Amino acid sequence: MITRSDVLTQGKQRLRDHSPSESPYLDALLLLSHTLKLSKEALLTSLEKPIWEVDALSFGKLLRLREKGLPIAYITRRKEFYGLEFFVDERVLIPRPDTEILVETALEIGRDLSPLAILDLCTGSGCIGISLKHSLPHADVSLADISDDALAVATLNARNILESELKVLKTDLFDSIDSTYDMIVTNPPYLTDSECDSKELKARSEPDIALRSGHDGFTHIRKIIGSAYKALNPGGHLLIEGGFDQAKKTRELMIGSGYADVAIIKDLGGNDRVVMGRRA
């Protein structure tokens, strides 16, 4: 009799030996729980139960995808972010825990503001804007992206999580934005061309359009800082997520463009993550 524990152990060994996974046991656990349509907790309390051959074969197929470098979130088509479960696939960037500090910072600013108009620029899966709307029901949140595919995923997530739709805008940054906002939040592309061309990143299958930002990684950040000021209402805030090594330069660019009270916010790992400034 082959048990769930047996295939889990085999899966962990396969991922440890043949995949880029840094957490082979957890990855195997997530893939097996997905295969069996069980929570991790339910699986862990039933490991000695036998497993059907068809389920073992299905689990093996998922392991092969992980061995090739495909992220767990793309295999299972879901990713938790800020306590909410988002649908994700290769059309959008996988939400990162580090981005939750962007949501936290925006909430601190927006909780006492009414009315409150928020633009989530380069929205991707919609995780930032939808999380803000979930916590601030009174806010008027718009989701903007250059990608039709991304906007389709964001719309699906809004329906699933909020049970309603948010306004979506197809635009190349601010090219088609004609409204003004009290807050603009963005996690734009900020990787360099060389980073995007690495084999490791290509193996993840995340959309290049959501990652690549020129030779120095600042193409989008520069454009956003230069254009966002006019799209903010007086006193409105711009919050930009970037790489930990980009925050100081981003801060300098914002100060040079006339933003006031420019500050750098660290993520839970202690790394510089978000730069925010205010339209005077």
XYZ file of C-alpha atoms in Angstrom, residues 2 11 19 39 42 73 91 93 116 118 125 129 146 151 167 169 173 176 181 186 202 215 217 220 230 239:
26
model
C 1.396 3.387 -1.006
C 8.301 14.306 -4.032
C 14.594 21.506 -8.963
C -5.665 22.010 2.953
C -5.867 18.253 6.488
C 1.792 29.702 -7.708
C -0.098 36.450 -17.576
C 3.590 38.654 -11.850
C -10.445 58.701 -1.277
C -6.776 55.463 -5.450
C -3.010 40.587 -10.703
C -5.640 47.731 -5.388
C -0.737 48.235 -20.271
C -6.443 43.472 -16.635
C -12.736 50.351 -12.777
C -7.900 51.314 -17.366
C 1.618 54.400 -17.484
C -4.522 57.436 -20.997
C -6.250 60.818 -7.396
C 2.524 51.183 -7.953
C 13.404 33.076 -17.589
C 19.519 48.976 -18.725
C 15.985 49.289 -14.015
C 9.422 53.095 -15.460
C -0.006 66.183 -12.161
C 3.927 55.255 -3.255
